[in-house]
Coordinates of C-alpha atoms in Angstrom, one line a residue:
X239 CA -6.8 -103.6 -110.9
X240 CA -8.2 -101.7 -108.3
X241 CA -9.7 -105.3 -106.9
X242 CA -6.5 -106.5 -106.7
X243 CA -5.2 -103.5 -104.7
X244 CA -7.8 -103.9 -102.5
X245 CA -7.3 -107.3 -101.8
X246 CA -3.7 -106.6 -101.4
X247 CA -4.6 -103.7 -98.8
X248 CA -6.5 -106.1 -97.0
X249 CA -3.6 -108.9 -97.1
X250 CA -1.6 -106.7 -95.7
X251 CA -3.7 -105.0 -92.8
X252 CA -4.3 -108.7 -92.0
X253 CA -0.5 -110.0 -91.9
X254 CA -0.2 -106.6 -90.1
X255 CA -2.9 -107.5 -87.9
X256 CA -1.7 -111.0 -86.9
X257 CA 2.0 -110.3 -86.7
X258 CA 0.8 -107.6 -83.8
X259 CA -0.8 -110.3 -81.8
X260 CA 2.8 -111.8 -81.5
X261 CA 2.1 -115.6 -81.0
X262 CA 4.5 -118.2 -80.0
X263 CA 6.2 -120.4 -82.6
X264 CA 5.4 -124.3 -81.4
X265 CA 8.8 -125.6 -82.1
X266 CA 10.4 -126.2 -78.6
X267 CA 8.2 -129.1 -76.7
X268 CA 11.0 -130.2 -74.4
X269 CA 10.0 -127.7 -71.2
X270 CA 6.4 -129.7 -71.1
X271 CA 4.7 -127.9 -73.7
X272 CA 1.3 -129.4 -73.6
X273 CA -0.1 -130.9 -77.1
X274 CA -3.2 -129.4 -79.2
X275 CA -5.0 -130.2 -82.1
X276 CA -7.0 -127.1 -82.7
X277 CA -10.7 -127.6 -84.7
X278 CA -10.2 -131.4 -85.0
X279 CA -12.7 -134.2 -84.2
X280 CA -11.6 -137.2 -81.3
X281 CA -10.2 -140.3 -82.7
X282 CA -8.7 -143.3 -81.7
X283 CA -5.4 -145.5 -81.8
X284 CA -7.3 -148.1 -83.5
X285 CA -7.9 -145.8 -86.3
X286 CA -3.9 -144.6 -86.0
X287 CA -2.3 -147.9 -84.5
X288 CA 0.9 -146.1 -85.0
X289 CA 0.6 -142.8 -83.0
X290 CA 2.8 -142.7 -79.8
X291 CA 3.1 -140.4 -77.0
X292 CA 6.3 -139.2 -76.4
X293 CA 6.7 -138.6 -72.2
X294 CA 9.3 -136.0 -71.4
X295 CA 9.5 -136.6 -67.2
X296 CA 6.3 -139.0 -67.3
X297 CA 4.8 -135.9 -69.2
X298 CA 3.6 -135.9 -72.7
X299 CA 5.9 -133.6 -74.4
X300 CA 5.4 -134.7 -78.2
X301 CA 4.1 -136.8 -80.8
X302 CA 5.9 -140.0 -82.5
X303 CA 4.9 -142.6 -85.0
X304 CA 6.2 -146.4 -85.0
X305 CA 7.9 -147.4 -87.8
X306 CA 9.5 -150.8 -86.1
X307 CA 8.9 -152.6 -83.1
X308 CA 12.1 -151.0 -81.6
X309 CA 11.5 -147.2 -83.3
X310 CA 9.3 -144.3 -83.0
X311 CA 10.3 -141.1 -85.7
X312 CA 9.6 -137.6 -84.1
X313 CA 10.8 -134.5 -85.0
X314 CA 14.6 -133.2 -83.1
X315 CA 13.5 -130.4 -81.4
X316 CA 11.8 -132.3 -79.5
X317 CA 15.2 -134.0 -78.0
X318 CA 17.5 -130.8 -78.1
X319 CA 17.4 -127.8 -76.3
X320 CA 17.9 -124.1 -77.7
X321 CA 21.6 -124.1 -76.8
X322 CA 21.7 -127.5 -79.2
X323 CA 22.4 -129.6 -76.8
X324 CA 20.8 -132.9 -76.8
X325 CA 18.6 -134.0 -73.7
X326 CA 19.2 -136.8 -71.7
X327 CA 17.6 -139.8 -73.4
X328 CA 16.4 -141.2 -70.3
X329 CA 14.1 -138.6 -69.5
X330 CA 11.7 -139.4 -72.2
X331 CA 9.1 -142.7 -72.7
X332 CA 7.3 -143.5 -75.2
X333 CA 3.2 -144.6 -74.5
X334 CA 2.4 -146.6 -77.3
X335 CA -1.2 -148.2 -78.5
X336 CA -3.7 -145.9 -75.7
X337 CA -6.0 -143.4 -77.0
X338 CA -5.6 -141.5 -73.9
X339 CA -3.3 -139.6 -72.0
X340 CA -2.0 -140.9 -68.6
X341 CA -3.4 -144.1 -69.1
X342 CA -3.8 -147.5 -71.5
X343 CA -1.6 -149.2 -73.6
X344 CA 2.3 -149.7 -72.5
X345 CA 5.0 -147.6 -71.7
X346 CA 8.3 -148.2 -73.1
X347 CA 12.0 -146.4 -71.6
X348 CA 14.2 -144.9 -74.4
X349 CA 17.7 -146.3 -74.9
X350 CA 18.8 -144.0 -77.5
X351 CA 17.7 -140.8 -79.5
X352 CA 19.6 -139.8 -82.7
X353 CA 19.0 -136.2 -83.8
X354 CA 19.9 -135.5 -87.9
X355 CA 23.6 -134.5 -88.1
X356 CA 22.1 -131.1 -89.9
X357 CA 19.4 -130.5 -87.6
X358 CA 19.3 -126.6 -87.4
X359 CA 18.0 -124.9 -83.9
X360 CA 17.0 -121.5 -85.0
X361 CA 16.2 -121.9 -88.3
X362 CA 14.6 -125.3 -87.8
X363 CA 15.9 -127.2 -90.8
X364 CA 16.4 -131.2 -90.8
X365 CA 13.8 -131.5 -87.7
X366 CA 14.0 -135.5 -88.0
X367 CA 14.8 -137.8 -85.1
X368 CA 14.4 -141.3 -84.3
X369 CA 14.3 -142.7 -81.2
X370 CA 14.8 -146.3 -79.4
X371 CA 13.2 -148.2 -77.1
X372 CA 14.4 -150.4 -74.5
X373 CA 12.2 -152.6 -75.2
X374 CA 10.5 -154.2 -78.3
X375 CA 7.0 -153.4 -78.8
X376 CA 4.2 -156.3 -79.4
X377 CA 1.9 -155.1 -82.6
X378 CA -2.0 -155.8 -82.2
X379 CA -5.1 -153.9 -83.5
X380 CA -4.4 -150.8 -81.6
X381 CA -0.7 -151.2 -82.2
X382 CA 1.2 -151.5 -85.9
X383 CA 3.9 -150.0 -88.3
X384 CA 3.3 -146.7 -90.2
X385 CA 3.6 -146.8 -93.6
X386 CA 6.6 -144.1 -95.0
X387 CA 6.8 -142.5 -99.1
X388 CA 10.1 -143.5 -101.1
X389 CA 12.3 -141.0 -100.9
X390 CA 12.3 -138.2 -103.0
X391 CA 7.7 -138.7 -102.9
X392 CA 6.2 -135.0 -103.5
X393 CA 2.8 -134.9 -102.2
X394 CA 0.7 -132.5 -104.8
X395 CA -0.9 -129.2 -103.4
X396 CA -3.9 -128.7 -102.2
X397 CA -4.6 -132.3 -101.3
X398 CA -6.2 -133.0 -97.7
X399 CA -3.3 -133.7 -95.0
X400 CA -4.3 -135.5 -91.7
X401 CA -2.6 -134.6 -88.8
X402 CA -3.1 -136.3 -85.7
X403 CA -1.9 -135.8 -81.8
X404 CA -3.2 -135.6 -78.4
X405 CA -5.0 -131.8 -76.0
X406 CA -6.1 -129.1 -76.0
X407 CA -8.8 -128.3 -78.8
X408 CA -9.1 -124.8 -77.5
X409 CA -6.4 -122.7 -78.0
X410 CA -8.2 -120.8 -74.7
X411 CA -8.0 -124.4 -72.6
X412 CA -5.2 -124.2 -70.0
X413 CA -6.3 -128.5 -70.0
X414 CA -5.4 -130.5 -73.1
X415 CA -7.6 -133.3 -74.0
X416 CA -7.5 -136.5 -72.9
X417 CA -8.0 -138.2 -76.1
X418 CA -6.1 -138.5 -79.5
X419 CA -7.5 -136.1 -82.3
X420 CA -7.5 -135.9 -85.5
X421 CA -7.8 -132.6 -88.3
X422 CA -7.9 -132.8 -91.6
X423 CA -6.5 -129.4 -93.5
X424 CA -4.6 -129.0 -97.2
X425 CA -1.1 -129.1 -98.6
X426 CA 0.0 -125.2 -99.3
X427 CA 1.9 -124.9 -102.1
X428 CA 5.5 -124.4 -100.9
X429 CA 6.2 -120.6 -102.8
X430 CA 3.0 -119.8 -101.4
X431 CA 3.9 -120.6 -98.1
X432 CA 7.4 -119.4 -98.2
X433 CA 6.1 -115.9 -99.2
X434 CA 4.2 -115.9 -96.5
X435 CA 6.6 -116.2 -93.6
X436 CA 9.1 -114.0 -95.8
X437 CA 6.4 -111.4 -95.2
X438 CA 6.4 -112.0 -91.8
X439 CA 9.8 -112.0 -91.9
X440 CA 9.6 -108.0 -92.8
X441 CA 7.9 -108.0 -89.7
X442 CA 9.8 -109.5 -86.9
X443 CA 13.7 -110.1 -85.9
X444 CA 13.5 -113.9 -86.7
X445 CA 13.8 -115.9 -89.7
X446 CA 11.2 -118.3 -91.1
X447 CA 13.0 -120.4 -93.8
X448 CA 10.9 -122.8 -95.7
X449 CA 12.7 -125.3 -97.5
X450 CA 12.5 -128.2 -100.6
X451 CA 12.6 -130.4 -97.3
X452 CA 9.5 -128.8 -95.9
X453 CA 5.5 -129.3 -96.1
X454 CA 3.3 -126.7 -95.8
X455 CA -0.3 -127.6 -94.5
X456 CA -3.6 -125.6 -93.3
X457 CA -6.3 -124.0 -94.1
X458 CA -5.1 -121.0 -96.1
X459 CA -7.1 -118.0 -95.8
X460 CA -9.4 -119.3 -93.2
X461 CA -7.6 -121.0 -90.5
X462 CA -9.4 -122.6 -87.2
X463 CA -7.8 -125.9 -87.7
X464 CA -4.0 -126.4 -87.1
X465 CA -1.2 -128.6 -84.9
X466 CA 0.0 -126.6 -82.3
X467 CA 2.6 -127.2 -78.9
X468 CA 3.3 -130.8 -78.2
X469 CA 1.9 -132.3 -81.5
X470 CA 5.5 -131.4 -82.4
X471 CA 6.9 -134.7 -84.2
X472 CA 3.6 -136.3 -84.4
X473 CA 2.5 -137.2 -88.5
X474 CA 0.7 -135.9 -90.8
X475 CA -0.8 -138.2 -93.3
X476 CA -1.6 -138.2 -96.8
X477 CA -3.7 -141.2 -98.3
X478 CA -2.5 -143.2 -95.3
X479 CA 1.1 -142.8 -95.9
X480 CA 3.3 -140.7 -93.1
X481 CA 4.7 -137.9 -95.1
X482 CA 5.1 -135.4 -92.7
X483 CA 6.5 -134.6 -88.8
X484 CA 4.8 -131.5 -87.4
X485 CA 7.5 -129.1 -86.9
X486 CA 6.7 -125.1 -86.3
X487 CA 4.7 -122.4 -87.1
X488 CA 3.6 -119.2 -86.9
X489 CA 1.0 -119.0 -83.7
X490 CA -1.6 -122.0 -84.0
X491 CA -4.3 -122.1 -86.7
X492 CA -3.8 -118.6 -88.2
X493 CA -5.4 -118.0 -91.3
X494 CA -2.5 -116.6 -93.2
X495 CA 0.3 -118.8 -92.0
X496 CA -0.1 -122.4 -92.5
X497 CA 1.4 -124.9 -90.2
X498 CA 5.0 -126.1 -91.4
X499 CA 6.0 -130.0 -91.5
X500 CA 9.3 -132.0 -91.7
X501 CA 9.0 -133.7 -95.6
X502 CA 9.6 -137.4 -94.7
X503 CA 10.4 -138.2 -97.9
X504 CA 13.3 -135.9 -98.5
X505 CA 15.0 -138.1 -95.5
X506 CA 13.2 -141.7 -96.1
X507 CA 17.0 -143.3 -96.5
X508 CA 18.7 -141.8 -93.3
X509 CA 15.5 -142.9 -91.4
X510 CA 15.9 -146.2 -92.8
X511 CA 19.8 -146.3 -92.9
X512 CA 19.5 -144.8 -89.0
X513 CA 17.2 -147.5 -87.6
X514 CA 19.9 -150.5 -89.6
X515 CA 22.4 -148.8 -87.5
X516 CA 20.4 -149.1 -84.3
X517 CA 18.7 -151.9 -84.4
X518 CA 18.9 -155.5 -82.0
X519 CA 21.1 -157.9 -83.9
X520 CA 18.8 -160.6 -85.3
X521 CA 16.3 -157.7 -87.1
X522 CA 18.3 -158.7 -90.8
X523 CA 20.0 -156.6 -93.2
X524 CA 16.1 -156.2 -95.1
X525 CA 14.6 -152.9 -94.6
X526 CA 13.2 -152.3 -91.1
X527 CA 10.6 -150.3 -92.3
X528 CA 7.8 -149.8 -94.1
X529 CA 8.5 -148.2 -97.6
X530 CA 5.0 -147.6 -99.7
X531 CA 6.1 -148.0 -103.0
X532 CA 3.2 -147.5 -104.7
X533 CA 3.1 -143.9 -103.6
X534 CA 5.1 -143.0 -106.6
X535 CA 2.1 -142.4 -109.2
X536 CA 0.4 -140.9 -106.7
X537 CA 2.6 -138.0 -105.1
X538 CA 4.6 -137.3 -108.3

């Protein structure tokens, strides 16, 4: 008993500890938040033909994946601003099939953004966008189509998550990195995770809703390897599969409060319903995207 007490006492001195350092949530990427993968390894588009940059004024702003040759999924925030309003479309581009930042691969303009009709501003909920390109994209070895769970896919806990996006790998660098990383951490189990930001909750004037429509991910306990500002809307991966859009979080790589994704697979058929809607004529009436249905067994 007295064990448990102590490591209670210690929970809380520690929650109490990190809640006093009053770090920024990484939600809001549209005021050129740079991107940072914190405690990753460098990696390259070959390895992730599907990562994209998202440019906000010729600046990367945010992470996206290709799902067709006309659409990149990110998460909203990344397109609306705190009074909810969306931003102009044609300030953001999309750099597609470089491993660096500034340079490589091909940039494409952005003809349309659509934001989910529940997408939440303060409380975060529905953080699930897909953008369009002017122009259609031409697939190659650096450059292909992610691979999305059916929906309604559960990814089990404790399973290793990779999350992937482009800076800083210092949370002390003022300079983000110039090429993409790549961190692997673990699926939190959602109560877990929701207990912990209700704690926090105890501690601050803001609310920290985890929902069914939510993936926890991290290293819980120990931290030192997170997504942090500007990896916002890039994925996270499980067994290859994109089942996750970086969303928020609690500071970057804190121990006690794991890093918070967008569940792809609770919105799989408005992603693919979305893109039918705004897609070039001639694209069919199949499914634009790529559904893995053999995920089934394996995340349920």
């Amino acid at each position: 008993m007295w064990r448990a007490s102590l490591f209670l006492t210690y929970i809380l001195c520690s929650y109490a500890q990190d809640v006093n350092q009053e770090p920024k949530l990484y939600s809001a990427s549209t005021a050129g938040d740079v991107a940072r993968i914190i405690g990753g390894n460098v990696t390259t588009v070959e390895k992730y033909p599907f990562a994209v940059q998202i440019l906000y004024m010729s600046q990367l702003s945010c992470g996206g994946t290709l799902i067709t040759t006309w659409h990149v999924l990110s998460a909203a925030h990344c397109f609306v601003y705190q009074s909810g309003q969306l931003v102009n479309p044609a300030l953001f581009s999309a750099r597609i099939g470089s491993s660096y930042v500034n340079r490589g691969g091909t940039v494409h303009r952005v003809s349309q953004i659509v934001v989910h009709d529940s997408y939440n501003t303060p409380i975060r909920s529905n953080d699930v966008a897909v953008m369009t390109l002017s122009t259609s994209v031409r697939l190659s070895a650096s450059v292909a189509l992610a691979v999305l769970p059916v929906q309604g896919a559960v990814v089990p806990d404790n399973v290793p998550v990779v999350i992937i996006g482009w800076g800083r790998t210092n949370a002390s660098l003022a300079q983000g990195s110039e090429e993409l990383n790549e961190v692997q951490v673990y699926s939190v189990p959602l109560n877990t995770c929701r207990e912990r930001y209700q704690f926090l909750e105890s501690y601050t004037d803001q609310s920290f809703p985890v929902t069914d429509n939510m993936i926890c991910a991290g290293l819980l306990n120990i931290g030192g390897k997170d997504a942090c500002q500007g990896d916002s809307g890039g994925p996270a991966l499980y067994r290859g599969v994109v089942v996750g859009i970086t969303s928020w979080g609690w500071g970057c790589a804190q121990a006690l409060f794991p890093g918070v994704n967008t569940r792809v697979s609770s919105y799989t058929s408005w992603i693919n319903s979305t893109v039918r809607a705004h897609s070039p004529s001639g694209m069919g009436d199949r499914s634009p995207i790529n559904i893995q249905t053999t995920i089934v067994p394996m995340l349920l």
